[in-house]
Amino acid sequence: MFSERKTEFIAAQQMLEPWINFADEQGLTLVAPVFDNAAFSVTQKASGDGGYRGLFGRDIPADEYLHEIIAEFQIRNQEYDGRFYLVGHSAGAQFANRYLIRHASRVIAAAYSAPAWLAFPDKNLKWPLGMGRRTYSQNWEGRSVDQKIDIQPSPDWWLSAAAVPSLLIVGDQDTTPIRHVNNIGGDNHVLRAQFWVSSMQEFAKNSGVRCNAQFKLVPNVGHDYKKLVPDMQHFIKSYL
């Protein structure tokens, strides 16, 4: 158990490391939630997409866990309004995408890279893949009673998210096939990211809202977080 927890801390530290110099230069505070298997189903798949990628959690939803961390920071910095810049990569980018959809008002700007799965503005897809209502019973190991899940997304979540400046970035060599699901774009990271941004742009346009979501393809890069970070930082810097 100790080694697993240690691994989770290391993963969070590795997420932070490429941003330390940037944060120091810009006067920013870095926060990386430590999501673990027992509470947030990180490397072990929970039934019904119950992990942090979809904002779920065993005892507290993953988004509310982040909010608790921010609230502690606000106690020590009472002038801070609770809004922040959101970044993530791969599985962390799945969390970032769903968080942006669910809590757009808390995000100043977002830059995230290479998620395999996203929340699309499509009522025919159930959350966390789309706008459809999701109801099921989540079984967490060690709990005698199943957790009842009932998520009822609002289209307004996506419209609010569309208004937030966001960059979805992928390396052009990130084309390893991933599991096919109808109506979410192609079957690799590049095609799905492109389809999500174009879907958001079309949804926002049809609703009379300006969409500030952008897609960027980085040449000669695969599923490599550190090589994508410079473009993410350049984007975030433009909104400081």
CSV table of C-alpha atoms in Angstrom, one decimal:
chain,number,residue,atom,x,y,z
A,1,MET,CA,0.0,0.0,0.0
A,2,PHE,CA,2.8,2.4,0.8
A,3,SER,CA,4.6,1.7,-2.5
A,4,GLU,CA,1.3,2.3,-4.4
A,5,ARG,CA,0.7,5.6,-2.5
A,6,LYS,CA,4.3,6.6,-3.2
A,7,THR,CA,3.8,5.9,-6.9
A,8,GLU,CA,0.8,8.2,-6.9
A,9,PHE,CA,2.8,11.0,-5.3
A,10,ILE,CA,5.5,10.5,-7.9
A,11,ALA,CA,3.0,10.7,-10.7
A,12,ALA,CA,1.7,14.0,-9.4
A,13,GLN,CA,5.3,15.3,-9.0
A,14,GLN,CA,6.1,14.3,-12.6
A,15,MET,CA,3.1,16.3,-13.7
A,16,LEU,CA,4.4,19.4,-11.9
A,17,GLU,CA,8.1,19.2,-12.8
A,18,PRO,CA,7.9,20.7,-16.3
A,19,TRP,CA,5.9,23.6,-14.9
A,20,ILE,CA,8.1,24.6,-12.0
A,21,ASN,CA,10.3,27.1,-13.8
A,22,PHE,CA,7.3,28.5,-15.6
A,23,ALA,CA,5.4,29.0,-12.4
A,24,ASP,CA,8.4,30.7,-10.7
A,25,GLU,CA,8.8,33.1,-13.6
A,26,GLN,CA,5.1,33.9,-13.7
A,27,GLY,CA,4.5,34.0,-10.0
A,28,LEU,CA,2.0,31.1,-10.0
A,29,THR,CA,1.2,28.4,-7.5
A,30,LEU,CA,1.1,24.9,-8.8
A,31,VAL,CA,-1.4,22.3,-7.6
A,32,ALA,CA,-1.5,18.6,-8.6
A,33,PRO,CA,-4.2,16.5,-6.8
A,34,VAL,CA,-3.0,13.0,-5.8
A,35,PHE,CA,-5.7,10.7,-7.2
A,36,ASP,CA,-5.3,7.2,-5.9
A,37,ASN,CA,-6.7,3.8,-6.9
A,38,ALA,CA,-8.7,3.2,-3.7
A,39,ALA,CA,-10.6,6.5,-3.8
A,40,PHE,CA,-10.5,7.5,-7.5
A,41,SER,CA,-9.7,4.4,-9.6
A,42,VAL,CA,-6.6,5.6,-11.4
A,43,THR,CA,-4.9,2.5,-12.9
A,44,GLN,CA,-7.6,0.1,-11.9
A,45,LYS,CA,-10.8,0.4,-13.8
A,46,ALA,CA,-13.8,0.9,-11.6
A,47,SER,CA,-17.1,-0.3,-13.0
A,48,GLY,CA,-19.2,2.2,-14.9
A,49,ASP,CA,-16.4,4.7,-15.6
A,50,GLY,CA,-16.4,5.5,-11.9
A,51,GLY,CA,-12.9,6.9,-11.7
A,52,TYR,CA,-11.5,10.4,-11.5
A,53,ARG,CA,-11.4,10.7,-15.3
A,54,GLY,CA,-15.2,11.2,-15.3
A,55,LEU,CA,-15.0,13.3,-12.0
A,56,PHE,CA,-16.2,10.4,-9.9
A,57,GLY,CA,-14.8,9.2,-6.6
A,58,ARG,CA,-15.4,6.7,-3.8
A,59,ASP,CA,-16.0,9.1,-0.9
A,60,ILE,CA,-15.9,12.4,-2.7
A,61,PRO,CA,-16.2,13.3,-6.4
A,62,ALA,CA,-12.8,14.1,-8.0
A,63,ASP,CA,-13.8,17.6,-8.8
A,64,GLU,CA,-15.0,18.3,-5.3
A,65,TYR,CA,-11.7,16.9,-4.0
A,66,LEU,CA,-9.9,19.5,-6.1
A,67,HIS,CA,-12.2,22.2,-4.7
A,68,GLU,CA,-11.3,21.2,-1.2
A,69,ILE,CA,-7.6,21.7,-2.0
A,70,ILE,CA,-8.4,25.1,-3.5
A,71,ALA,CA,-10.5,26.1,-0.5
A,72,GLU,CA,-7.6,25.4,1.8
A,73,PHE,CA,-5.4,27.7,-0.3
A,74,GLN,CA,-8.1,30.4,-0.1
A,75,ILE,CA,-8.0,30.3,3.7
A,76,ARG,CA,-4.4,31.4,3.6
A,77,ASN,CA,-4.9,33.8,0.6
A,78,GLN,CA,-8.3,35.4,1.2
A,79,GLU,CA,-8.0,37.7,-1.8
A,80,TYR,CA,-7.8,34.7,-4.1
A,81,ASP,CA,-11.2,34.2,-5.9
A,82,GLY,CA,-10.8,30.4,-6.5
A,83,ARG,CA,-10.3,30.6,-10.3
A,84,PHE,CA,-7.3,29.0,-11.9
A,85,TYR,CA,-5.5,27.8,-15.1
A,86,LEU,CA,-6.2,24.1,-15.9
A,87,VAL,CA,-3.7,21.7,-17.5
A,88,GLY,CA,-3.5,18.0,-17.9
A,89,HIS,CA,-2.1,15.2,-20.0
A,90,SER,CA,-3.5,11.9,-21.2
A,91,ALA,CA,-5.7,10.5,-18.4
A,92,GLY,CA,-5.2,13.8,-16.6
A,93,ALA,CA,-6.4,15.6,-19.7
A,94,GLN,CA,-9.6,13.5,-19.6
A,95,PHE,CA,-10.2,14.9,-16.1
A,96,ALA,CA,-9.3,18.4,-17.3
A,97,ASN,CA,-11.8,18.1,-20.2
A,98,ARG,CA,-14.7,16.9,-18.0
A,99,TYR,CA,-13.8,19.5,-15.3
A,100,LEU,CA,-13.8,22.3,-17.9
A,101,ILE,CA,-17.3,21.2,-19.0
A,102,ARG,CA,-18.6,20.9,-15.5
A,103,HIS,CA,-17.0,23.9,-13.9
A,104,ALA,CA,-16.2,26.4,-16.7
A,105,SER,CA,-16.8,29.4,-14.4
A,106,ARG,CA,-13.7,28.4,-12.3
A,107,VAL,CA,-11.3,28.1,-15.2
A,108,ILE,CA,-9.5,31.2,-16.6
A,109,ALA,CA,-7.9,29.2,-19.4
A,110,ALA,CA,-7.2,25.5,-20.1
A,111,ALA,CA,-4.5,23.7,-22.0
A,112,TYR,CA,-4.5,19.9,-22.0
A,113,SER,CA,-2.9,17.3,-24.1
A,114,ALA,CA,-3.7,13.9,-25.7
A,115,PRO,CA,-6.8,12.7,-24.0
A,116,ALA,CA,-8.3,9.5,-25.4
A,117,TRP,CA,-11.8,10.2,-24.2
A,118,LEU,CA,-13.7,13.5,-24.0
A,119,ALA,CA,-17.1,14.9,-23.1
A,120,PHE,CA,-18.9,15.7,-26.4
A,121,PRO,CA,-21.8,18.0,-27.0
A,122,ASP,CA,-24.0,15.1,-28.0
A,123,LYS,CA,-27.2,14.2,-26.2
A,124,ASN,CA,-27.0,10.6,-27.5
A,125,LEU,CA,-23.8,9.9,-25.6
A,126,LYS,CA,-24.1,9.4,-21.8
A,127,TRP,CA,-21.8,11.2,-19.4
A,128,PRO,CA,-18.8,11.2,-19.2
A,129,LEU,CA,-18.8,10.9,-23.0
A,130,GLY,CA,-21.6,13.3,-23.7
A,131,MET,CA,-24.7,15.2,-22.6
A,132,GLY,CA,-26.9,12.2,-21.8
A,133,ARG,CA,-28.1,11.3,-18.3
A,134,ARG,CA,-26.0,8.6,-16.6
A,135,THR,CA,-27.5,6.5,-13.9
A,136,TYR,CA,-25.9,3.3,-12.4
A,137,SER,CA,-24.7,1.7,-9.2
A,138,GLN,CA,-21.0,2.0,-8.6
A,139,ASN,CA,-19.3,-0.8,-6.7
A,140,TRP,CA,-16.2,0.3,-4.9
A,141,GLU,CA,-13.9,-2.4,-3.4
A,142,GLY,CA,-14.4,-2.7,0.4
A,143,ARG,CA,-17.8,-0.9,0.4
A,144,SER,CA,-20.8,-3.0,1.5
A,145,VAL,CA,-23.3,-0.6,-0.2
A,146,ASP,CA,-23.1,0.4,-3.9
A,147,GLN,CA,-22.7,4.1,-4.7
A,148,LYS,CA,-25.8,5.4,-6.6
A,149,ILE,CA,-24.7,7.6,-9.5
A,150,ASP,CA,-27.2,10.0,-11.3
A,151,ILE,CA,-25.5,12.6,-13.5
A,152,GLN,CA,-27.9,14.9,-15.5
A,153,PRO,CA,-25.7,17.1,-17.6
A,154,SER,CA,-27.0,20.4,-19.0
A,155,PRO,CA,-26.2,21.7,-22.5
A,156,ASP,CA,-25.3,25.0,-20.7
A,157,TRP,CA,-22.2,23.2,-19.3
A,158,TRP,CA,-20.8,22.9,-22.9
A,159,LEU,CA,-21.8,26.4,-23.9
A,160,SER,CA,-20.0,27.8,-20.8
A,161,ALA,CA,-17.0,25.7,-21.5
A,162,ALA,CA,-16.9,26.9,-25.2
A,163,ALA,CA,-16.5,30.4,-24.0
A,164,VAL,CA,-13.4,29.6,-21.9
A,165,PRO,CA,-10.1,30.0,-23.8
A,166,SER,CA,-8.8,26.4,-24.2
A,167,LEU,CA,-6.2,24.5,-26.2
A,168,LEU,CA,-6.4,20.8,-26.9
A,169,ILE,CA,-3.0,19.8,-28.2
A,170,VAL,CA,-1.8,16.5,-29.6
A,171,GLY,CA,1.4,15.3,-31.3
A,172,ASP,CA,1.0,14.3,-34.9
A,173,GLN,CA,2.5,10.9,-34.3
A,174,ASP,CA,0.0,10.0,-31.5
A,175,THR,CA,-1.9,7.7,-33.8
A,176,THR,CA,-1.9,4.3,-31.9
A,177,PRO,CA,-5.4,2.8,-32.3
A,178,ILE,CA,-7.7,3.1,-29.3
A,179,ARG,CA,-11.1,1.5,-28.7
A,180,HIS,CA,-13.8,2.5,-31.2
A,181,VAL,CA,-17.0,4.2,-30.0
A,182,ASN,CA,-19.5,5.5,-32.5
A,183,ASN,CA,-19.9,9.3,-32.9
A,184,ILE,CA,-16.7,10.4,-31.1
A,185,GLY,CA,-14.4,10.9,-34.1
A,186,GLY,CA,-11.7,8.6,-35.2
A,187,ASP,CA,-9.9,5.9,-33.3
A,188,ASN,CA,-6.7,7.7,-32.2
A,189,HIS,CA,-5.8,10.7,-30.1
A,190,VAL,CA,-5.4,13.1,-33.0
A,191,LEU,CA,-8.7,12.4,-34.7
A,192,ARG,CA,-10.7,12.5,-31.5
A,193,ALA,CA,-9.2,15.8,-30.4
A,194,GLN,CA,-9.9,17.3,-33.8
A,195,PHE,CA,-13.5,16.0,-33.7
A,196,TRP,CA,-14.1,17.4,-30.2
A,197,VAL,CA,-13.0,20.9,-31.1
A,198,SER,CA,-15.0,20.9,-34.3
A,199,SER,CA,-18.0,19.6,-32.4
A,200,MET,CA,-17.7,22.3,-29.8
A,201,GLN,CA,-17.3,25.0,-32.5
A,202,GLU,CA,-20.4,23.7,-34.3
A,203,PHE,CA,-22.5,23.4,-31.1
A,204,ALA,CA,-21.5,26.9,-30.0
A,205,LYS,CA,-22.2,28.4,-33.4
A,206,ASN,CA,-25.7,26.8,-33.5
A,207,SER,CA,-26.4,28.3,-30.1
A,208,GLY,CA,-25.1,31.8,-31.0
A,209,VAL,CA,-22.1,31.5,-28.7
A,210,ARG,CA,-18.5,32.2,-29.6
A,211,CYS,CA,-16.3,29.2,-29.2
A,212,ASN,CA,-12.8,29.8,-27.8
A,213,ALA,CA,-11.6,26.1,-28.0
A,214,GLN,CA,-8.6,25.6,-30.2
A,215,PHE,CA,-6.8,22.5,-31.6
A,216,LYS,CA,-3.1,22.3,-32.2
A,217,LEU,CA,-1.2,19.5,-33.8
A,218,VAL,CA,2.5,19.4,-32.9
A,219,PRO,CA,4.8,17.9,-35.6
A,220,ASN,CA,7.1,15.0,-35.0
A,221,VAL,CA,5.8,14.3,-31.5
A,222,GLY,CA,3.9,11.2,-30.1
A,223,HIS,CA,2.2,10.7,-26.7
A,224,ASP,CA,5.0,12.8,-25.0
A,225,TYR,CA,3.9,15.1,-22.3
A,226,LYS,CA,7.1,17.0,-21.9
A,227,LYS,CA,7.4,17.8,-25.6
A,228,LEU,CA,3.8,19.2,-25.6
A,229,VAL,CA,4.3,21.3,-22.5
A,230,PRO,CA,6.0,24.3,-24.2
A,231,ASP,CA,3.1,24.9,-26.4
A,232,MET,CA,0.7,24.6,-23.5
A,233,GLN,CA,2.8,27.1,-21.5
A,234,HIS,CA,2.8,29.5,-24.4
A,235,PHE,CA,-1.0,29.3,-24.5
A,236,ILE,CA,-1.4,29.8,-20.8
A,237,LYS,CA,1.0,32.7,-20.7
A,238,SER,CA,-1.1,34.6,-23.2
A,239,TYR,CA,-3.9,34.7,-20.7
A,240,LEU,CA,-1.9,35.7,-17.6
